[in-house]
Amino acid sequence: MHFHNAVAASSFAALASAACTREFLQTATDQYLAAQTKGSSSDLAEIAVSNVTYTENEVKMGLDRSVLTEPIKMDHNRSIFDTVQCATFTEIIAATNIHQYVIGTRMEFNADNKISKIESIVTDRGDWAFNATGYSYWNSLETWDPIPAEEQDSREVIQAAGDAYFDRFKNESVVVPFGIPCSRLEGGASTAPLNMTGDSCTAAGLPSTLVVTNRRYVVDQEMGVVDIFLGFPGLDRSQGMDTMPDSHMFRVEGGDIRYIHTVSSCVQAGCGMNGVGPPQKVRSLPAAWKPRIPVRYDTAAKRRGGGY
Ligand SMILES: *[C@@H]1O[C@H](CO)[C@@H](O)[C@H](O)[C@H]1NC(C)=O
Ligand SMILES: *[C@@H]1O[C@H](CO)[C@@H](O)[C@H](O)[C@H]1NC(C)=O
Ligand SMILES: *[C@@H]1O[C@H](CO)[C@@H](O)[C@H](O)[C@H]1NC(C)=O
Ligand SMILES: *[C@@H]1O[C@H](CO)[C@@H](O)[C@H](O)[C@H]1NC(C)=O
Ligand SMILES: *[C@@H]1O[C@H](CO)[C@@H](O)[C@H](O)[C@H]1NC(C)=O
């Protein structure tokens, strides 16, 4: 009798899905950051399913070919935890690393608390408005503390603020709940100087003819943050209306947008702007700096259908 109970209990434990808590997700993002710091993709593979889907700037590849094989010294990291969808988003700024990066990574977990999907936007010199020093500077002036329980917005309100922003891209009548103050930090350039105490998000202007595609959300109610991965058409002027890999992270307070952080990947250095407009050219680079292999142009990968 005891024997049968023990068998029943252990098979129940095996079938029941592990709880997706903030603590669990925090531990997982800590492991992700440790793996990236070390440049040890296998450390991350250990907490992922064996057939984990990994993409970098929307190109599918093996973790062993990824940026995770490169040790990166980070100046800043911030993670948000979605315990409902069991997913995370992490922002990394590496401004004092020999090769500067700003990276945005979302991870999804399965019922066994293993990573089932990792999508990363890895930006460096030549990507949209890229300036890791600027990203680090403007970020250091911001406050992203947890929001007291009684002041937290619902998941729906937080997500709706981010959705309104992108719905406005194709419909000028959509009212985006920009707060006062509000600022947007993209690549390393901030709208804040347009109005340091007011709403510089409206002042910066928005498109009105673009349909963004494939929105993927991570929502953290305690932090008042939604991150949206999406396809951004027209961002790279050399690519027509092809959608570019993009992440926008919105900090929402009392239903209003306080900060927006973007990470956007270009196909051509400077996003086809010929040095005119947001993407900045960096003129002097440390001797040891090496360009990251532009995977979108890896013709061998293309012949293989993009996968490794
Ligand atoms: C990975 O393997 C699991 C279990 O065999 C399967 O359910 C899942 O669909 C696979 N995922 C991919 C992306 O192939
Ligand atoms: C990530 O940021 C936290 C502080 O927010 C810091 O304690 C931790 O050391 C950072 N991790 C890495 C790998 O830099
Ligand atoms: C990058 O940002 C830093 C800090 O805001 C600024 O001093 C620098 O001029 C910026 N670089 C470029 C190329 O815009
Ligand atoms: C544009 O947005 C307004 C305000 O939300 C809405 O009433 C209208 O139906 C939208 N138009 C289209 C074509 O979606
Ligand atoms: C800055 O924002 C405040 C509050 O939104 C507004 O009252 C003020 O007119 C703005 N200043 C400028 C120069 O746009």
Coordinates of C-alpha atoms and ligand atoms in Angstrom, one line a residue:
M1 CA 0.0 0.0 0.0
H2 CA 2.7 2.4 1.0
F3 CA 4.6 1.2 -2.1
H4 CA 1.7 2.2 -4.4
N5 CA 1.2 5.5 -2.8
A6 CA 4.9 6.4 -3.3
V7 CA 4.7 5.5 -7.0
A8 CA 1.5 7.6 -7.4
A9 CA 3.1 10.5 -5.6
S10 CA 6.3 10.5 -7.6
S11 CA 4.5 10.2 -11.0
F12 CA 2.3 13.1 -10.0
A13 CA 5.3 15.2 -9.2
A14 CA 6.8 14.4 -12.6
L15 CA 3.6 15.4 -14.4
A16 CA 2.8 18.6 -12.5
S17 CA 4.3 21.6 -14.1
A18 CA 6.7 23.6 -11.9
A19 CA 5.5 27.0 -10.7
C20 CA 6.7 29.9 -12.7
T21 CA 7.7 32.4 -10.0
R22 CA 9.6 35.6 -10.1
E23 CA 12.3 33.9 -8.1
F24 CA 12.6 31.1 -10.7
L25 CA 12.7 33.6 -13.6
Q26 CA 15.2 35.8 -11.8
T27 CA 17.5 32.8 -11.3
A28 CA 17.2 32.0 -15.0
T29 CA 18.1 35.5 -16.2
D30 CA 21.0 35.5 -13.7
Q31 CA 22.2 32.3 -15.4
Y32 CA 21.7 33.9 -18.8
L33 CA 23.8 37.0 -17.8
A34 CA 26.5 34.8 -16.2
A35 CA 26.7 32.7 -19.5
Q36 CA 27.0 35.9 -21.6
T37 CA 29.6 37.4 -19.2
K38 CA 31.7 34.2 -19.6
G39 CA 31.0 33.7 -23.2
S40 CA 29.8 30.2 -22.4
S41 CA 26.8 29.3 -24.5
S42 CA 26.9 25.8 -23.1
D43 CA 26.0 27.1 -19.7
L44 CA 22.8 28.5 -21.1
A45 CA 22.1 25.3 -23.1
E46 CA 22.2 23.4 -19.8
I47 CA 19.0 25.1 -18.6
A48 CA 17.3 24.9 -22.1
V49 CA 15.5 22.1 -23.9
S50 CA 17.9 20.3 -26.2
N51 CA 16.1 21.5 -29.3
V52 CA 15.8 25.1 -28.0
T53 CA 14.9 27.7 -30.7
Y54 CA 17.5 30.5 -30.7
T55 CA 17.4 33.5 -33.0
E56 CA 19.7 36.5 -33.3
N57 CA 18.3 39.5 -35.1
E58 CA 15.6 37.1 -36.4
V59 CA 18.1 34.6 -37.9
K60 CA 17.8 31.1 -36.5
M61 CA 21.1 29.6 -35.4
G62 CA 22.7 27.3 -32.9
L63 CA 23.6 28.7 -29.5
D64 CA 27.2 27.6 -30.3
R65 CA 27.3 30.1 -33.1
S66 CA 25.7 32.9 -31.1
V67 CA 26.9 36.0 -29.4
L68 CA 26.8 33.9 -26.2
T69 CA 30.1 32.4 -27.3
E70 CA 31.7 35.8 -26.7
P71 CA 32.6 37.0 -23.2
I72 CA 30.9 40.4 -22.7
K73 CA 31.6 42.8 -19.8
M74 CA 28.4 44.5 -19.0
D75 CA 27.8 48.0 -17.6
H76 CA 24.1 47.5 -17.0
N77 CA 21.4 44.8 -17.1
R78 CA 17.7 44.9 -16.4
S79 CA 15.3 42.0 -16.5
I80 CA 11.5 41.8 -16.4
F81 CA 9.5 38.7 -15.4
D82 CA 6.2 37.6 -16.8
T83 CA 5.0 34.9 -14.5
V84 CA 1.7 34.4 -16.4
Q85 CA 3.4 33.6 -19.8
C86 CA 6.5 32.3 -18.1
A87 CA 8.8 34.5 -20.1
T88 CA 11.5 37.1 -19.5
F89 CA 13.1 40.1 -21.2
T90 CA 16.6 41.3 -20.4
E91 CA 18.4 44.5 -21.5
I92 CA 22.2 44.5 -21.6
I93 CA 24.4 47.6 -22.1
A94 CA 28.0 46.9 -22.7
A95 CA 29.7 50.4 -23.2
T96 CA 33.1 49.7 -21.7
N97 CA 33.5 46.2 -23.3
I98 CA 36.1 46.3 -26.1
H99 CA 33.2 45.7 -28.6
Q100 CA 30.3 47.8 -27.6
Y101 CA 26.8 46.2 -27.5
V102 CA 23.3 46.9 -26.6
I103 CA 21.4 43.6 -26.4
G104 CA 17.7 42.8 -25.8
T105 CA 16.8 39.1 -25.1
R106 CA 13.4 37.5 -24.5
M107 CA 13.2 33.9 -23.2
E108 CA 10.2 31.6 -23.0
F109 CA 10.0 28.6 -20.6
N110 CA 8.1 25.4 -20.9
A111 CA 6.0 23.6 -18.2
D112 CA 9.2 21.9 -17.0
N113 CA 10.8 25.3 -16.4
K114 CA 13.3 24.8 -19.2
I115 CA 14.0 27.5 -21.8
S116 CA 12.2 26.6 -24.9
K117 CA 12.8 29.8 -27.0
I118 CA 15.4 32.6 -26.9
E119 CA 15.1 35.6 -29.2
S120 CA 17.9 38.1 -29.1
I121 CA 18.4 41.5 -30.7
V122 CA 22.1 42.1 -30.8
T123 CA 23.0 45.7 -31.8
D124 CA 26.4 47.2 -32.3
R125 CA 28.1 49.9 -34.4
G126 CA 26.0 50.8 -37.4
D127 CA 22.7 49.7 -35.9
W128 CA 19.9 52.2 -35.4
A129 CA 21.2 55.3 -33.5
F130 CA 23.7 53.0 -31.9
N131 CA 25.7 54.6 -29.0
A132 CA 26.2 52.3 -26.0
T133 CA 27.9 55.1 -24.1
G134 CA 24.8 57.2 -24.7
Y135 CA 22.5 54.3 -23.8
S136 CA 24.4 53.8 -20.5
Y137 CA 24.4 57.6 -19.7
W138 CA 20.6 58.2 -20.3
N139 CA 19.7 55.0 -18.6
S140 CA 21.7 56.0 -15.5
L141 CA 19.5 59.1 -15.1
E142 CA 16.3 57.0 -15.0
T143 CA 14.3 55.4 -12.2
W144 CA 12.8 51.9 -12.8
D145 CA 12.0 50.9 -9.3
P146 CA 9.4 48.3 -8.5
I147 CA 5.9 49.9 -8.3
P148 CA 4.2 49.7 -4.9
A149 CA 1.4 47.1 -4.9
E150 CA -1.4 49.6 -4.4
E151 CA -0.2 51.7 -7.4
Q152 CA 0.4 48.9 -9.9
D153 CA -1.5 48.9 -13.2
S154 CA -3.1 45.7 -14.5
R155 CA -1.3 43.7 -17.1
E156 CA -3.9 44.8 -19.6
V157 CA -3.4 48.5 -19.0
I158 CA 0.4 48.1 -19.2
Q159 CA 0.2 46.1 -22.5
A160 CA -2.4 48.5 -23.9
A161 CA 0.0 51.5 -23.5
G162 CA 2.6 49.7 -25.6
D163 CA 0.0 48.6 -28.2
A164 CA -1.4 52.1 -28.5
Y165 CA 2.1 53.3 -29.4
F166 CA 2.4 50.9 -32.2
D167 CA -1.2 51.2 -33.3
R168 CA -0.5 55.0 -33.7
F169 CA 2.2 54.0 -36.3
K170 CA -0.6 53.5 -38.8
N171 CA -3.4 55.6 -37.4
E172 CA -2.8 59.2 -36.3
S173 CA -6.1 59.2 -34.4
V174 CA -4.9 56.7 -31.8
V175 CA -4.1 58.5 -28.6
V176 CA -0.9 57.2 -27.0
P177 CA -0.8 57.6 -23.2
F178 CA 2.5 59.5 -23.0
G179 CA 3.1 60.7 -19.4
I180 CA 4.7 63.9 -18.2
P181 CA 7.6 63.5 -18.3
C182 CA 8.2 60.9 -21.0
S183 CA 11.4 60.1 -22.9
R184 CA 12.5 57.5 -25.5
L185 CA 16.0 56.1 -25.7
E186 CA 16.8 54.5 -29.0
G187 CA 20.2 52.9 -29.7
G188 CA 21.8 55.5 -27.4
A189 CA 20.0 58.7 -28.5
S190 CA 17.4 60.1 -26.1
T191 CA 14.5 62.3 -26.9
A192 CA 14.8 63.8 -23.3
P193 CA 16.8 66.9 -24.4
L194 CA 13.7 68.0 -26.4
N195 CA 12.0 68.6 -23.1
M196 CA 13.8 67.5 -20.0
T197 CA 10.8 68.0 -17.7
G198 CA 8.0 67.3 -20.1
D199 CA 6.7 64.9 -22.7
S200 CA 9.5 64.6 -25.2
C201 CA 7.9 61.4 -26.6
T202 CA 5.2 63.4 -28.4
A203 CA 7.7 66.1 -29.4
A204 CA 9.8 63.5 -31.2
G205 CA 6.9 62.5 -33.5
L206 CA 5.7 59.1 -34.7
P207 CA 5.1 57.5 -38.1
S208 CA 1.5 57.3 -39.3
T209 CA 1.7 54.8 -42.3
L210 CA 3.5 51.8 -40.8
V211 CA 2.0 48.5 -39.9
V212 CA 4.3 46.7 -37.3
T213 CA 4.0 43.0 -37.4
N214 CA 4.5 39.9 -35.2
R215 CA 4.2 41.5 -31.7
R216 CA 5.5 39.3 -28.9
Y217 CA 5.0 40.5 -25.4
V218 CA 6.6 40.2 -22.0
V219 CA 4.6 41.9 -19.2
D220 CA 5.8 42.6 -15.7
Q221 CA 3.1 44.1 -13.5
E222 CA 5.4 44.7 -10.5
M223 CA 7.8 46.7 -12.7
G224 CA 5.1 48.3 -14.7
V225 CA 6.8 47.2 -17.9
V226 CA 5.9 45.6 -21.2
D227 CA 8.5 44.7 -23.7
I228 CA 7.3 44.1 -27.3
F229 CA 9.4 42.4 -29.9
L230 CA 8.1 43.1 -33.4
G231 CA 8.9 43.5 -37.1
F232 CA 9.5 47.2 -37.9
P233 CA 8.9 48.0 -41.6
G234 CA 10.9 50.8 -43.2
L235 CA 13.3 51.2 -40.4
D236 CA 16.3 50.3 -42.7
R237 CA 15.9 52.6 -45.7
S238 CA 17.9 50.3 -47.9
Q239 CA 15.4 47.4 -47.3
G240 CA 12.1 48.9 -48.5
M241 CA 9.3 47.8 -46.3
D242 CA 11.0 44.7 -45.1
T243 CA 10.5 44.4 -41.3
M244 CA 13.6 44.9 -39.1
P245 CA 14.1 43.1 -35.8
D246 CA 13.1 45.4 -33.0
S247 CA 12.4 45.5 -29.3
H248 CA 10.6 48.3 -27.5
M249 CA 10.4 48.3 -23.7
F250 CA 7.8 50.6 -22.1
R251 CA 7.8 51.6 -18.5
V252 CA 4.2 52.5 -17.6
E253 CA 3.2 54.4 -14.4
G254 CA -0.5 55.1 -13.6
G255 CA -1.4 54.0 -17.2
D256 CA 1.0 56.5 -18.8
I257 CA 4.3 55.8 -20.6
R258 CA 7.3 57.2 -18.7
Y259 CA 10.2 55.6 -20.6
I260 CA 10.7 53.8 -23.8
H261 CA 13.9 51.8 -24.5
T262 CA 14.4 50.5 -28.1
V263 CA 16.9 48.1 -29.6
S264 CA 16.7 48.0 -33.4
S265 CA 18.9 46.0 -35.9
C266 CA 19.8 47.3 -39.3
V267 CA 20.8 45.2 -42.3
Q268 CA 23.1 47.9 -43.7
A269 CA 25.3 49.9 -41.4
G270 CA 23.4 53.1 -40.6
C271 CA 20.1 51.6 -41.7
G272 CA 20.5 53.1 -45.2
M273 CA 20.4 56.7 -43.9
N274 CA 23.9 57.5 -45.4
G275 CA 25.0 59.0 -42.1
V276 CA 22.0 61.5 -42.3
G277 CA 19.7 61.1 -39.3
P278 CA 19.7 59.0 -36.2
P279 CA 22.2 56.2 -36.8
Q280 CA 25.6 57.7 -35.7
K281 CA 28.9 56.8 -37.2
V282 CA 31.6 56.1 -34.6
R283 CA 34.9 57.4 -36.0
S284 CA 37.6 55.9 -33.8
L285 CA 37.5 52.4 -32.5
P286 CA 39.8 50.5 -30.1
A287 CA 42.5 48.6 -31.9
A288 CA 41.1 45.2 -30.7
W289 CA 37.6 46.0 -31.9
K290 CA 36.3 43.4 -34.4
P291 CA 33.1 43.7 -36.3
R292 CA 30.5 41.2 -35.5
I293 CA 29.8 38.8 -38.4
P294 CA 26.6 40.2 -40.0
V295 CA 24.6 37.1 -39.9
R296 CA 21.9 38.5 -42.1
Y297 CA 24.5 38.5 -44.9
D298 CA 26.0 35.1 -44.1
T299 CA 25.4 33.6 -47.6
A300 CA 26.3 30.1 -46.4
A301 CA 23.6 30.4 -43.8
K302 CA 21.2 31.7 -46.4
R303 CA 21.9 28.7 -48.6
R304 CA 21.1 26.5 -45.7
G305 CA 17.8 28.3 -45.3
G306 CA 19.0 30.5 -42.5
G307 CA 19.4 27.8 -39.9
Y308 CA 22.5 26.1 -38.5
Ligands
LIG1 C1 11.3 20.1 -29.2 O1 11.0 18.8 -28.7 C2 9.8 18.7 -28.0 C3 9.7 17.3 -27.3 O2 10.1 16.3 -28.3 C4 8.7 19.0 -29.0 O3 7.4 18.9 -28.3 C5 8.8 20.3 -29.6 O4 7.9 20.6 -30.6 C6 10.2 20.5 -30.2 N1 10.4 21.9 -30.5 C7 10.9 22.3 -31.7 C8 11.1 23.7 -31.9 O5 11.3 21.5 -32.5
LIG2 C1 23.1 42.8 -13.3 O1 22.7 43.9 -12.5 C2 22.7 43.8 -11.1 C3 22.2 45.0 -10.5 O2 21.0 45.4 -11.1 C4 24.1 43.5 -10.6 O3 24.0 43.2 -9.2 C5 24.6 42.2 -11.3 O4 26.0 42.0 -10.9 C6 24.6 42.5 -12.8 N1 25.0 41.3 -13.5 C7 26.0 41.3 -14.4 C8 26.4 39.9 -15.0 O5 26.6 42.3 -14.8
LIG3 C1 27.2 59.0 -27.4 O1 26.6 59.4 -26.2 C2 27.5 60.1 -25.3 C3 26.9 60.3 -24.0 O2 25.6 60.9 -24.1 C4 27.9 61.5 -26.0 O3 28.8 62.2 -25.2 C5 28.5 61.2 -27.4 O4 28.7 62.4 -28.1 C6 27.6 60.3 -28.2 N1 28.3 59.8 -29.4 C7 27.8 60.1 -30.6 C8 28.6 59.6 -31.7 O5 26.7 60.6 -30.8
LIG4 C1 -8.0 54.9 -35.8 O1 -8.1 55.1 -34.4 C2 -9.3 55.6 -34.0 C3 -9.1 56.0 -32.5 O2 -8.8 54.9 -31.8 C4 -10.4 54.6 -34.3 O3 -11.6 55.2 -33.8 C5 -10.4 54.3 -35.7 O4 -11.4 53.3 -36.0 C6 -9.1 53.9 -36.2 N1 -9.1 53.7 -37.6 C7 -8.7 52.6 -38.2 C8 -8.8 52.6 -39.7 O5 -8.4 51.6 -37.6
LIG5 C1 7.8 70.8 -21.9 O1 6.8 70.0 -21.3 C2 5.9 70.7 -20.5 C3 4.9 69.7 -19.8 O2 4.5 68.7 -20.8 C4 5.2 71.7 -21.3 O3 4.3 72.5 -20.4 C5 6.2 72.7 -21.9 O4 5.5 73.6 -22.7 C6 7.2 71.9 -22.7 N1 8.2 72.7 -23.2 C7 8.6 72.8 -24.4 C8 9.8 73.7 -24.7 O5 8.1 72.1 -25.3

